Amino acid sequence: MASPASSPLRLIYDVRVRAVLYQVVAVVLVVGIGLYLFGTVSRKLAEQNIATGFAYLSRPAGFVISQSFISYESSDTYGRAILVGLLNTVWVSVFAVILSTVLGLIVGIARLSRNPLLSFLALIYVEALRNVPLLLYLFLWYALIVAVFPPVREAWQILPDVFLSNGGLIVPSLRWSAAHTGVLASVVVGIVLAFVVASIMRSHRVVSGHARAAWPFVLLALFAPPLIGLLLFQPDLVVNWPEKGRFRITGGLQVTPEFTALLVGLGLSASAGIAEIVRAGILAVGRGQWEAARAVGLHDRQTMRLVVLPQALRVIVPPLTSSYLSTFKNSSLAIAIGYPDLVMVSNTTMNQTGQAIEGIAIFMLVYLGLSITISLLMNWYNARVALVER
Amino acid sequence: MFCKLAAIGLAAAAFSVFAAPASAQATLDAVKKRGKVLCGVSPTAPGFSYADDKGVRQGFDSDICRAVSSAVFGAPDKVDFVPLNTNVRFQGLQSGEVDLLSRQTTMTFSRDTSLGLDFAPVVFYDGQGLMVSSKLGVKSAAELSQSAVCILPGTTTLQNLEDYFKPRNIKYEAVVFENPDEWRNAFFSGRCDVITTDRSDLASVRAIANDPKQYVILPETISKEPLAPVVRQNDSNWRDIVSWTVNALIAAEEYGITKANVDEQLKSKDPEIQRLLGVNGDLGKMLNLDNKWAYNAIKQHGNYGELFERHLGEKTPLGLSRGPNQLWNKGGLIYSPPFR
């Protein structure tokens, strides 16, 4: 410790003071560079008479988007068009994440199989997908879909009123209304409720030691809300049948080849990485755990579910988070194969308005926001499965 | 630690400074000092700008750049070509990465007013068209209700289509591709019924089809696409050089001056030709160039008509007719102001 008589200069030799000083200098530098860049760009843009600011977001977009989850017309604003693109990005990414997790789990366990053929096939799958850039796979899947399936005018009718062609898969759908949305919400409530009931029953069983059949309560929790929803909202069941037109099949629900190729591409490529993560997680659990589980009389499935996977999850979840983040960010390759995601809509917007810096800023904010959201969710989950020291 | 941070900071600051000339009227000085014109062109657009089998840029747009090089340096090859895609072309020009954009760019009100750009005279009057497979038996764009359309983003194409179809109550599915190869393949494989872009571009798409006769370009032209070279705003001298180089090529065709006869034309009695070719007057000096500026451009590349026939005309794979790109006194729109 410095004596009170020492000069302030002596402070520099204090480790803690120096640590704080470095931090302050770093922050000042970063903020300074940021301000300098911002100032330079603003000045240059003003010099070149280039309009700046986000005012353009409220101007009408004037272009159509082929897939939208909210009502969107070409007379709507650029802001709304970008929102449509964002929803499409989230939509395809969520499905790709689910697909990759399921596939990854299966393949990861197959890699550990004692059956040499199965584990070899899983190895081939993983290596083939991990070592080729995703973009090439997207081109491949899209080319396959477009080349293998017939043109719309010669669409295959695989079931009555279900058509398959290179224009996509078309199935009959319900004419959607607010009432349907209400029923859908009640189904979601039912699923959540069923989970809650199941976990309450389970903890009750653990505490009391009495095994009581839980399934009637779970089923009741699952089906009661949708039934109440049906009675409450009374949706009309108007079926929207597909009809063959001169060029396309209209009506019904359409799954486009662009969406399918992107989903398959993202899902498969990510699943290879997840398979390796799962394998690492399972291998990280010591052999002793397996043997101990057998010693107390658990059979293989129970051992996996109750002993090995809970411990493996501690290793699996952190790298899984970064795999999910990559999947979300890789969805921006959609533009290459014609899926109308955030990047496509923003590119069109940037071109029509010339506001590139603002467009890129929106990209950065949106992808940053999505990434942080996923990280927070996964970290919360990780905290739940992490080792609790007692 | 501290030194490292400072170094990173300085490096970032150095990178952030735009390469653009600081003051107006500076482009010509910068070009002369560099000894090269930096010209932004399309990466691959058959007929307009593409790399031939020797890796040399060829095409109508590329030759406009070379004509500017001839006017400034008296030599046709003092050009560095910078391929720019539709998304970054304007930023490339604004930031000084190129001195001139000659890449099938449509002159529009908003581009001229809000992007810090100026347009030279129109070098090609184009318009958006629609192409379909002839098997469909479609005769007009009015029949295209409920069709799927393959589109490239980044231009005014998507908006034009909507502007044309909406008032006519035609519903359609727009499939937008960033990558031109995917865009063409999707159309050829029947994923879309219709492909749309500028008519000149449709001709080049048809030219690479397996069987070009299978496709018809519909008669409707659904937009005006006047393609013109672009320069930065607030540099009148450079804008004049690019504009009058284009005009000189047009005027040369009008007066019958060709690559082959330009030396004989030096003896012409026509005062306008004398001024244009630098025999009399100081037109070059007024542009801060040599008085032989236009003579060099014509001598090294030919006149407007020769450029057109060499890259886009009936004898090329694109096989475009002159149409609106014929001279004004032959029923077209191509017109140069007088040289006096």
XYZ file of C-alpha atoms in Angstrom:
730
model
C 0.000 0.000 0.000
C 1.188 3.548 -0.717
C 1.890 5.675 2.322
C -0.197 8.846 2.783
C 2.871 10.958 2.109
C 3.342 9.522 -1.375
C 2.661 11.653 -4.449
C -0.322 10.913 -6.725
C 2.226 9.657 -9.290
C 2.795 6.657 -7.070
C -0.816 5.646 -7.748
C 0.204 4.527 -11.243
C 2.091 1.650 -9.698
C -1.006 0.426 -7.901
C -2.365 -2.582 -9.801
C -6.021 -1.805 -9.086
C -5.747 1.845 -10.085
C -3.978 0.850 -13.288
C -6.676 -1.677 -14.108
C -9.357 0.998 -13.806
C -7.262 3.428 -15.836
C -6.942 0.954 -18.732
C -10.698 0.472 -18.766
C -11.355 4.224 -18.816
C -8.840 4.770 -21.628
C -10.379 1.929 -23.662
C -13.911 3.311 -23.281
C -12.811 6.846 -24.179
C -11.008 5.537 -27.274
C -13.961 3.463 -28.488
C -16.453 6.286 -27.921
C -14.064 8.768 -29.533
C -13.576 6.654 -32.648
C -17.343 6.114 -32.857
C -18.054 9.839 -32.654
C -15.324 10.595 -35.171
C -16.734 8.080 -37.684
C -20.266 9.360 -37.169
C -19.150 12.944 -37.617
C -17.153 12.168 -40.758
C -20.004 10.256 -42.367
C -22.551 12.950 -41.511
C -20.332 15.692 -42.909
C -19.540 13.795 -46.118
C -23.201 12.950 -46.710
C -24.196 16.570 -46.175
C -21.453 17.683 -48.601
C -22.738 15.290 -51.246
C -26.385 16.291 -50.790
C -27.369 12.768 -49.783
C -30.553 12.631 -47.752
C -30.138 10.937 -44.382
C -32.340 9.767 -41.536
C -35.066 7.188 -41.131
C -37.923 9.327 -42.461
C -38.116 7.118 -45.554
C -39.485 4.250 -43.449
C -42.897 5.905 -43.448
C -43.025 6.316 -47.227
C -45.010 3.797 -49.320
C -42.849 0.885 -50.459
C -44.518 0.258 -53.816
C -43.399 -3.351 -54.200
C -44.988 -6.691 -53.385
C -43.632 -9.470 -51.155
C -44.558 -13.031 -52.044
C -44.982 -14.318 -48.478
C -46.325 -12.378 -45.520
C -47.736 -13.198 -42.096
C -49.284 -9.803 -41.577
C -51.475 -8.038 -44.097
C -49.195 -6.251 -46.515
C -49.981 -4.323 -49.679
C -47.584 -2.537 -51.977
C -49.138 0.716 -50.763
C -47.903 0.030 -47.204
C -44.780 1.708 -45.824
C -41.142 0.625 -46.111
C -41.170 0.096 -42.355
C -43.964 -2.436 -42.628
C -42.251 -4.172 -45.560
C -39.108 -4.579 -43.446
C -41.235 -5.975 -40.617
C -42.692 -8.539 -43.043
C -39.147 -9.540 -44.020
C -38.143 -9.814 -40.370
C -41.097 -12.099 -39.594
C -40.161 -14.305 -42.558
C -36.590 -14.508 -41.228
C -37.827 -15.523 -37.768
C -40.331 -17.994 -39.237
C -37.825 -19.966 -41.302
C -35.118 -19.766 -38.604
C -37.350 -21.144 -35.840
C -38.327 -24.131 -37.976
C -34.714 -24.674 -39.006
C -33.611 -24.609 -35.340
C -36.251 -27.211 -34.392
C -35.363 -29.405 -37.384
C -31.626 -29.183 -36.704
C -32.066 -30.003 -33.006
C -34.157 -33.119 -33.651
C -31.897 -34.343 -36.467
C -28.754 -33.467 -34.514
C -29.897 -35.417 -31.466
C -30.708 -38.498 -33.562
C -27.474 -38.376 -35.576
C -25.367 -37.595 -32.499
C -26.690 -40.668 -30.703
C -26.291 -42.724 -33.899
C -22.606 -41.705 -34.012
C -22.207 -43.440 -30.640
C -24.115 -46.534 -31.709
C -22.389 -49.897 -31.339
C -23.684 -50.816 -34.788
C -20.691 -50.028 -37.070
C -22.824 -49.395 -40.176
C -25.102 -46.935 -38.389
C -22.258 -45.018 -36.786
C -20.342 -44.950 -40.093
C -23.381 -43.567 -41.936
C -23.785 -40.906 -39.250
C -20.096 -40.040 -39.639
C -20.503 -39.638 -43.421
C -23.577 -37.443 -42.877
C -21.784 -35.174 -40.439
C -18.598 -34.795 -42.484
C -20.430 -34.213 -45.782
C -22.542 -31.449 -44.288
C -19.891 -29.772 -42.165
C -17.221 -29.459 -44.832
C -19.159 -27.806 -47.664
C -20.278 -24.168 -47.476
C -23.953 -23.709 -46.716
C -24.527 -21.491 -49.747
C -23.555 -24.316 -52.115
C -25.998 -26.626 -50.370
C -28.746 -24.028 -50.690
C -28.122 -23.848 -54.437
C -28.096 -27.644 -54.588
C -31.366 -28.163 -52.686
C -33.082 -25.422 -54.628
C -31.877 -26.743 -57.969
C -33.017 -30.251 -56.995
C -36.478 -29.077 -55.958
C -36.922 -26.975 -59.071
C -35.547 -29.621 -61.426
C -37.041 -32.793 -59.915
C -40.618 -31.624 -59.448
C -42.712 -30.957 -62.545
C -43.853 -27.470 -63.586
C -47.134 -26.322 -62.054
C -49.183 -27.120 -65.141
C -48.186 -30.790 -64.765
C -48.405 -30.829 -60.957
C -48.604 -34.201 -59.221
C -51.813 -34.705 -57.277
C -50.527 -36.806 -54.398
C -53.826 -36.769 -52.479
C -57.175 -35.329 -53.484
C -56.638 -31.565 -53.666
C -53.000 -31.780 -52.564
C -50.665 -30.690 -55.354
C -46.894 -30.983 -55.569
C -44.862 -29.150 -58.217
C -41.811 -26.901 -58.517
C -44.161 -24.062 -57.599
C -44.446 -25.636 -54.163
C -46.695 -27.883 -52.120
C -50.311 -26.781 -52.042
C -52.857 -28.113 -49.531
C -56.433 -27.077 -48.772
C -56.593 -24.568 -45.940
C -59.150 -22.915 -43.694
C -60.220 -19.402 -44.477
C -58.519 -17.718 -41.523
C -60.197 -15.198 -39.220
C -59.706 -13.652 -35.778
C -61.783 -16.492 -34.302
C -59.262 -19.017 -35.629
C -56.446 -17.062 -34.026
C -58.356 -17.279 -30.718
C -58.712 -21.051 -31.001
C -55.009 -21.362 -31.876
C -54.139 -19.342 -28.755
C -56.316 -21.647 -26.635
C -54.476 -24.685 -28.045
C -51.174 -23.098 -27.003
C -52.611 -22.413 -23.534
C -53.647 -26.094 -23.342
C -50.149 -27.306 -24.191
C -48.535 -25.008 -21.614
C -51.081 -26.044 -18.998
C -50.447 -29.738 -19.702
C -46.720 -29.236 -19.110
C -47.360 -27.370 -15.866
C -49.743 -30.085 -14.587
C -47.268 -32.832 -15.535
C -44.417 -31.159 -13.656
C -46.606 -30.536 -10.570
C -47.636 -34.206 -10.547
C -44.027 -35.243 -10.922
C -42.781 -33.140 -8.017
C -45.724 -34.380 -5.951
C -44.677 -37.937 -6.722
C -41.081 -37.223 -5.749
C -42.125 -35.635 -2.444
C -44.817 -38.127 -1.429
C -43.317 -41.255 -2.913
C -46.797 -42.321 -4.138
C -47.000 -43.015 -7.835
C -50.424 -41.887 -9.023
C -51.466 -42.035 -12.665
C -50.894 -38.539 -14.008
C -52.194 -38.923 -17.556
C -55.914 -38.172 -16.973
C -55.070 -34.795 -15.448
C -52.570 -34.009 -18.196
C -55.068 -34.885 -20.933
C -57.729 -32.767 -19.247
C -55.320 -29.803 -19.091
C -54.407 -30.351 -22.750
C -57.922 -30.566 -24.195
C -60.068 -28.384 -21.941
C -58.794 -24.958 -23.153
C -59.195 -25.735 -26.908
C -62.745 -26.985 -26.293
C -63.608 -23.835 -24.343
C -61.957 -21.833 -27.148
C -64.039 -23.576 -29.817
C -67.284 -22.898 -27.924
C -66.255 -19.337 -27.114
C -65.081 -18.184 -30.566
C -67.147 -20.498 -32.821
C -64.955 -20.159 -35.943
C -66.527 -20.813 -39.363
C -65.071 -23.863 -41.048
C -64.801 -22.613 -44.610
C -62.306 -24.666 -46.558
C -60.189 -22.860 -49.142
C -59.763 -25.438 -51.929
C -56.853 -25.189 -54.359
C -57.931 -24.531 -57.934
C -55.901 -24.961 -61.095
C -55.690 -21.707 -62.970
C -54.077 -20.901 -66.304
C -50.578 -20.476 -64.818
C -50.663 -21.333 -61.148
C -52.784 -23.161 -58.621
C -54.642 -20.598 -56.572
C -56.199 -20.880 -53.133
C -55.194 -23.268 -50.389
C -52.016 -23.022 -48.365
C -48.777 -22.900 -50.305
C -45.346 -24.006 -49.104
C -42.930 -22.434 -51.577
C -39.833 -24.243 -52.908
C -37.714 -21.279 -51.754
C -38.866 -21.757 -48.160
C -38.370 -25.522 -48.348
C -34.859 -25.272 -49.804
C -33.834 -22.734 -47.175
C -35.354 -24.745 -44.316
C -33.697 -27.980 -45.470
C -30.373 -26.262 -46.133
C -30.225 -24.450 -42.791
C -31.634 -27.408 -40.824
C -29.334 -30.076 -42.272
C -26.161 -28.004 -42.107
C -26.803 -27.000 -38.494
C -27.800 -30.548 -37.527
C -24.323 -31.830 -38.409
C -22.766 -29.426 -35.935
C -25.360 -30.245 -33.291
C -24.735 -33.982 -33.764
C -21.104 -33.432 -32.790
C -22.103 -31.278 -29.833
C -24.474 -33.979 -28.599
C -21.836 -36.659 -29.037
C -19.311 -34.598 -27.089
C -21.852 -34.018 -24.332
C -22.684 -37.694 -23.938
C -19.021 -38.737 -24.030
C -18.287 -36.151 -21.343
C -20.396 -38.088 -18.842
C -18.120 -40.548 -17.097
C -18.499 -44.320 -17.603
C -18.946 -44.626 -13.877
C -22.301 -42.887 -14.158
C -23.594 -45.543 -16.593
C -22.375 -48.323 -14.387
C -23.799 -46.743 -11.239
C -27.162 -46.294 -12.964
C -27.186 -49.965 -13.961
C -26.167 -50.925 -10.440
C -29.254 -49.249 -8.980
C -31.377 -51.130 -11.516
C -32.202 -48.538 -14.181
C -32.462 -49.902 -17.702
C -30.794 -48.285 -20.711
C -33.549 -45.842 -21.702
C -33.976 -44.662 -18.123
C -30.225 -44.297 -17.736
C -30.060 -42.055 -20.815
C -33.066 -39.972 -19.766
C -32.494 -39.640 -16.035
C -28.753 -39.866 -15.547
C -26.733 -39.219 -18.687
C -28.640 -36.539 -20.659
C -29.190 -34.210 -17.659
C -25.431 -34.234 -17.054
C -24.628 -34.021 -20.756
C -26.820 -30.939 -21.123
C -24.333 -28.912 -19.068
C -21.800 -29.488 -21.814
C -24.283 -29.340 -24.696
C -26.215 -26.123 -24.038
C -23.467 -23.457 -24.383
C -22.222 -24.603 -27.846
C -25.855 -25.238 -28.844
C -26.510 -21.544 -28.260
C -23.884 -20.517 -30.768
C -25.218 -23.067 -33.255
C -28.679 -21.479 -32.986
C -27.193 -18.020 -33.399
C -25.418 -19.137 -36.574
C -28.626 -20.612 -37.960
C -30.445 -17.313 -37.448
C -27.666 -15.316 -39.065
C -27.198 -17.795 -41.923
C -30.855 -17.392 -42.834
C -29.732 -14.162 -44.492
C -28.432 -16.327 -47.373
C -32.118 -16.636 -48.302
C -31.718 -13.866 -50.833
C -29.651 -16.151 -53.058
C -32.565 -18.497 -53.638
C -35.452 -16.063 -53.645
C -36.944 -16.364 -50.153
C -38.268 -12.941 -49.089
C -36.417 -12.477 -45.810
C -35.230 -9.338 -44.072
C -32.159 -9.022 -46.311
C -34.127 -9.233 -49.537
C -36.677 -6.648 -48.465
C -33.981 -4.329 -47.127
C -31.885 -4.648 -50.276
C -34.858 -3.674 -52.394
C -35.551 -0.788 -50.020
C -31.937 0.389 -50.113
C -32.012 0.332 -53.875
C -35.206 2.254 -54.240
C -34.301 4.865 -51.646
C -30.496 4.854 -51.829
C -30.401 4.968 -48.012
C -27.724 2.304 -47.605
C -26.230 3.342 -44.278
C -29.645 3.396 -42.616
C -30.508 0.031 -44.187
C -27.337 -1.565 -42.860
C -27.964 0.004 -39.453
C -31.378 -1.664 -39.365
C -29.732 -5.004 -40.256
C -27.234 -4.633 -37.447
C -29.855 -3.706 -34.878
C -32.237 -6.486 -35.894
C -29.661 -9.278 -36.007
C -28.049 -8.029 -32.812
C -31.453 -7.945 -31.113
C -32.317 -11.452 -32.305
C -28.937 -12.814 -31.233
C -29.158 -11.271 -27.782
C -32.708 -12.605 -27.342
C -31.609 -16.134 -28.239
C -28.569 -15.841 -25.964
C -30.695 -14.704 -23.024
C -33.190 -17.541 -23.511
C -30.455 -20.145 -23.813
C -28.510 -18.740 -20.854
C -31.644 -18.866 -18.726
C -32.076 -22.499 -19.747
C -28.403 -23.180 -19.162
C -28.686 -21.785 -15.636
C -31.472 -24.286 -14.995
C -29.501 -27.320 -16.172
C -26.104 -26.212 -14.919
C -24.449 -27.990 -12.040
C -26.013 -26.790 -8.796
C -23.413 -27.000 -6.064
C -24.813 -27.920 -2.723
C -1.757 -2.739 -23.680
C -2.357 0.990 -23.950
C -0.119 1.282 -27.007
C -1.992 -1.546 -28.709
C -5.323 0.165 -28.162
C -3.994 3.431 -29.486
C -2.637 1.699 -32.578
C -5.975 0.032 -33.265
C -7.719 3.371 -32.803
C -5.411 5.134 -35.220
C -5.768 2.380 -37.792
C -9.554 2.576 -37.612
C -9.443 6.325 -37.959
C -7.159 6.091 -40.993
C -9.493 3.602 -42.679
C -12.530 5.737 -42.030
C -11.403 8.670 -44.130
C -13.195 8.581 -47.451
C -11.093 8.413 -50.562
C -13.290 10.989 -52.274
C -11.678 14.187 -53.536
C -12.350 16.797 -50.903
C -13.337 19.753 -53.055
C -15.479 20.196 -56.128
C -13.896 20.434 -59.623
C -11.230 18.016 -58.436
C -12.083 14.838 -60.321
C -10.159 15.736 -63.485
C -7.044 16.669 -61.467
C -7.278 13.419 -59.519
C -7.719 11.412 -62.742
C -4.749 13.113 -64.426
C -2.570 12.633 -61.364
C -3.539 8.961 -61.171
C -3.100 8.485 -64.918
C -6.269 6.346 -65.033
C -10.034 6.753 -65.118
C -11.731 4.545 -62.529
C -14.932 3.301 -64.077
C -17.754 1.388 -62.348
C -19.347 -1.244 -64.604
C -21.699 -4.237 -64.396
C -19.910 -7.414 -63.288
C -21.549 -9.470 -66.058
C -24.049 -8.096 -68.531
C -23.744 -9.589 -72.021
C -23.320 -6.822 -74.590
C -22.899 -4.068 -72.003
C -20.022 -5.112 -69.787
C -18.420 -8.522 -69.420
C -14.942 -10.039 -69.284
C -14.019 -11.840 -72.527
C -11.988 -15.067 -72.631
C -8.777 -13.082 -72.212
C -10.172 -11.306 -69.163
C -10.534 -7.993 -71.014
C -13.669 -5.948 -70.330
C -15.878 -5.760 -73.396
C -19.219 -4.157 -74.121
C -21.091 -0.975 -74.846
C -20.828 0.472 -71.315
C -17.135 -0.387 -71.074
C -16.427 1.401 -74.361
C -18.117 4.559 -73.052
C -15.493 4.506 -70.264
C -12.739 3.978 -72.829
C -14.036 6.905 -74.879
C -13.701 9.114 -71.778
C -10.144 7.795 -71.339
C -9.415 8.733 -74.978
C -10.826 12.209 -74.456
C -8.790 12.822 -71.289
C -5.510 11.038 -72.090
C -5.641 10.517 -75.853
C -5.213 6.784 -75.144
C -8.033 4.211 -75.087
C -6.705 1.957 -72.339
C -6.097 4.239 -69.376
C -9.118 2.812 -67.560
C -9.391 0.635 -64.486
C -12.725 -1.185 -64.445
C -14.396 -1.714 -61.084
C -17.274 -4.233 -61.231
C -20.071 -2.967 -58.984
C -23.380 -4.711 -58.321
C -26.684 -2.861 -58.221
C -26.598 -2.538 -54.443
C -23.291 -0.751 -54.064
C -22.937 1.144 -57.340
C -24.014 4.535 -55.987
C -21.983 4.233 -52.796
C -18.969 3.354 -54.950
C -19.373 6.595 -56.864
C -20.241 8.744 -53.825
C -17.225 7.571 -51.861
C -14.770 8.163 -54.700
C -14.045 4.516 -55.401
C -14.878 5.271 -59.054
C -14.924 8.520 -61.056
C -17.714 7.456 -63.337
C -20.487 4.888 -63.382
C -21.290 3.403 -66.761
C -23.449 0.441 -65.909
C -26.982 0.406 -67.282
C -28.206 2.877 -64.690
C -31.678 4.339 -65.094
C -31.951 8.094 -64.689
C -34.748 8.853 -62.209
C -35.885 11.940 -60.343
C -35.095 10.640 -56.871
C -31.644 9.370 -57.810
C -30.774 12.695 -59.377
C -32.038 14.760 -56.452
C -31.249 12.853 -53.274
C -28.140 10.737 -53.874
C -25.552 13.422 -54.585
C -25.298 12.338 -58.231
C -25.549 13.867 -61.690
C -26.466 12.086 -64.902
C -24.741 12.451 -68.267
C -26.876 12.226 -71.458
C -28.829 9.023 -72.065
C -26.794 6.448 -74.001
C -29.502 3.789 -74.293
C -33.293 4.151 -74.189
C -34.548 0.981 -72.592
C -37.812 -0.140 -71.037
C -38.872 -3.026 -68.851
C -40.377 -5.954 -70.715
C -41.845 -9.351 -69.920
C -40.781 -12.678 -71.412
C -42.791 -15.927 -71.303
C -42.495 -19.408 -72.709
C -44.202 -19.512 -76.093
C -45.930 -22.759 -75.031
C -48.256 -20.724 -72.794
C -49.809 -18.995 -75.762
C -49.795 -15.620 -74.016
C -50.163 -12.669 -76.367
C -50.191 -9.747 -73.960
C -49.256 -8.741 -70.424
C -52.956 -8.240 -69.628
C -53.380 -12.053 -69.580
C -50.832 -12.636 -66.798
C -53.233 -12.734 -63.842
C -52.238 -15.318 -61.181
C -48.815 -15.956 -62.689
C -45.450 -16.190 -60.919
C -42.763 -13.706 -61.959
C -38.983 -14.071 -61.531
C -37.343 -10.754 -60.631
C -33.891 -9.404 -59.809
C -33.887 -7.000 -56.869
C -32.054 -3.790 -56.430
C -33.399 -1.879 -59.352
C -36.686 -0.219 -60.108
C -37.943 -3.487 -61.648
C -40.061 -4.641 -58.728
C -41.753 -1.264 -58.355
C -42.429 -0.901 -62.091
C -44.125 -4.277 -62.192
C -46.386 -3.305 -59.290
C -47.101 0.100 -60.866
C -48.163 -1.641 -64.075
C -50.135 -4.585 -62.655
C -51.899 -2.916 -59.731
C -54.154 -0.512 -61.651
C -55.027 -3.385 -64.014
C -55.973 -5.570 -61.035
C -53.523 -8.328 -61.972
C -52.459 -10.476 -58.987
C -49.078 -12.186 -59.235
C -46.421 -13.934 -57.166
C -43.053 -12.154 -57.179
C -40.031 -14.422 -56.674
C -36.963 -12.252 -56.131
C -33.418 -13.555 -56.680
C -30.181 -11.819 -55.784
C -28.187 -14.092 -58.042
C -28.741 -13.697 -61.822
C -27.900 -17.361 -62.521
C -30.524 -18.604 -60.059
C -32.974 -16.087 -61.449
C -32.543 -17.366 -65.022
C -32.565 -21.040 -64.014
C -35.754 -20.617 -62.001
C -37.430 -19.207 -65.101
C -36.040 -21.820 -67.516
C -37.124 -24.660 -65.209
C -40.694 -23.363 -65.008
C -40.624 -22.176 -61.384
C -41.915 -18.873 -62.766
C -44.146 -18.291 -65.772
C -42.742 -14.853 -66.477
C -39.302 -13.258 -66.287
C -38.984 -9.500 -66.235
C -36.158 -7.005 -66.625
C -35.134 -4.335 -69.137
C -35.797 -5.416 -72.730
C -32.093 -5.300 -73.638
C -31.436 -7.652 -70.730
C -34.270 -9.987 -71.750
C -32.560 -10.332 -75.117
C -29.369 -11.466 -73.398
C -31.310 -13.930 -71.207
C -32.930 -15.369 -74.316
C -29.566 -15.524 -76.068
C -28.231 -18.021 -73.505
C -31.343 -20.240 -73.417
C -31.002 -23.771 -74.813
C -33.588 -22.966 -77.443
C -34.118 -19.213 -77.777
C -37.099 -19.756 -80.088
C -39.068 -21.211 -77.154
C -39.452 -17.788 -75.561
C -41.365 -14.695 -76.586
C -40.882 -11.151 -75.352
C -44.353 -9.649 -74.928
C -45.103 -6.430 -76.825
C -45.725 -4.237 -73.755
C -42.983 -1.984 -72.460
C -44.063 -1.298 -68.897
C -41.582 1.386 -67.903
C -39.180 4.011 -69.192
C -35.557 3.129 -68.483
C -33.252 5.800 -69.875
C -29.772 4.404 -69.133
C -27.081 7.020 -68.628
C -23.564 7.355 -67.214
C -23.432 8.876 -63.707
C -20.929 11.205 -62.028
C -20.689 12.846 -58.607
C -22.592 16.062 -58.034
C -20.828 19.454 -57.727
C -18.067 18.826 -60.247
C -19.238 20.640 -63.366
C -16.010 20.223 -65.284
C -15.950 16.430 -64.947
C -19.653 16.209 -65.709
C -19.107 18.301 -68.868
C -16.262 16.026 -69.978
C -18.349 12.847 -69.630
C -21.491 14.429 -71.119
C -19.807 15.957 -74.150
C -17.772 12.827 -74.835
C -21.082 10.966 -75.192
C -22.464 13.826 -77.311
C -19.356 13.789 -79.522
C -19.910 10.105 -80.360
C -23.564 10.840 -81.220
C -22.702 13.917 -83.281
C -20.047 11.904 -85.131
C -22.671 9.429 -86.299
C -24.947 12.271 -87.355
C -22.209 13.897 -89.500
C -21.094 10.548 -90.907
C -17.726 10.597 -89.126
C -16.577 7.005 -88.535
C -13.528 5.291 -87.082
C -12.382 4.664 -90.653
C -12.877 8.114 -92.187
C -12.133 10.429 -89.252
C -8.734 11.418 -90.700
C -10.327 12.447 -94.010
C -13.009 14.349 -92.102
C -10.221 16.552 -90.696
C -10.224 18.206 -94.147
C -13.996 18.789 -94.033
C -15.281 22.293 -94.862
C -18.150 21.993 -92.358
C -17.368 24.423 -89.501
C -19.117 22.263 -86.927
C -17.049 19.211 -87.875
C -13.923 21.398 -87.750
C -14.799 22.515 -84.216
C -15.697 18.985 -83.107
C -12.458 17.456 -84.371
C -10.340 20.298 -82.976
C -9.228 21.663 -86.366
C -10.645 25.068 -85.434
C -11.745 26.629 -82.166
C -10.855 25.720 -78.613
C -13.624 23.353 -77.522
C -11.107 21.012 -75.873
C -9.480 23.866 -73.952
C -12.912 24.833 -72.578
C -13.120 21.358 -71.019
C -9.506 21.638 -69.753
C -8.598 18.928 -72.270
C -6.606 18.692 -75.465
C -8.367 20.093 -78.567
C -8.103 16.634 -80.147
C -10.293 15.116 -77.353
C -13.259 14.194 -79.568
C -11.056 13.198 -82.523
C -9.244 10.703 -80.242
C -12.468 9.231 -78.893
C -13.913 8.723 -82.397
C -10.609 7.536 -83.898
C -10.113 4.930 -81.174
C -13.666 3.637 -80.720
C -15.886 4.742 -83.608
C -19.109 6.736 -83.405
C -22.251 5.955 -81.379
C -23.743 3.786 -84.121
C -20.540 1.782 -84.485
C -20.431 1.163 -80.719
C -24.059 -0.004 -80.823
C -23.581 -2.356 -83.785
C -20.364 -3.766 -82.315
C -21.889 -4.808 -78.989
C -25.685 -4.847 -79.170
C -26.753 -4.799 -82.818
C -28.292 -7.316 -85.208
C -24.979 -9.148 -85.828
C -24.284 -9.776 -82.112
C -25.761 -12.529 -79.907
C -28.083 -9.909 -78.394
C -29.486 -9.037 -81.809
C -31.124 -5.758 -80.751
C -32.594 -3.434 -83.355
C -31.836 0.266 -82.974
C -35.492 1.057 -82.171
C -35.651 4.234 -80.051
C -31.832 4.289 -80.031
C -31.780 5.430 -83.647
C -30.701 9.017 -84.409
C -33.356 11.728 -84.092
C -33.368 12.392 -87.832
C -33.991 8.691 -88.543
C -36.995 8.316 -86.250
C -35.229 7.645 -82.946
C -34.494 9.585 -79.761
C -30.703 9.889 -79.909
C -29.826 13.580 -80.233
C -26.772 15.668 -79.514
C -26.829 19.422 -78.829
C -24.739 21.444 -81.311
C -20.973 21.848 -80.976
C -20.522 25.600 -81.052
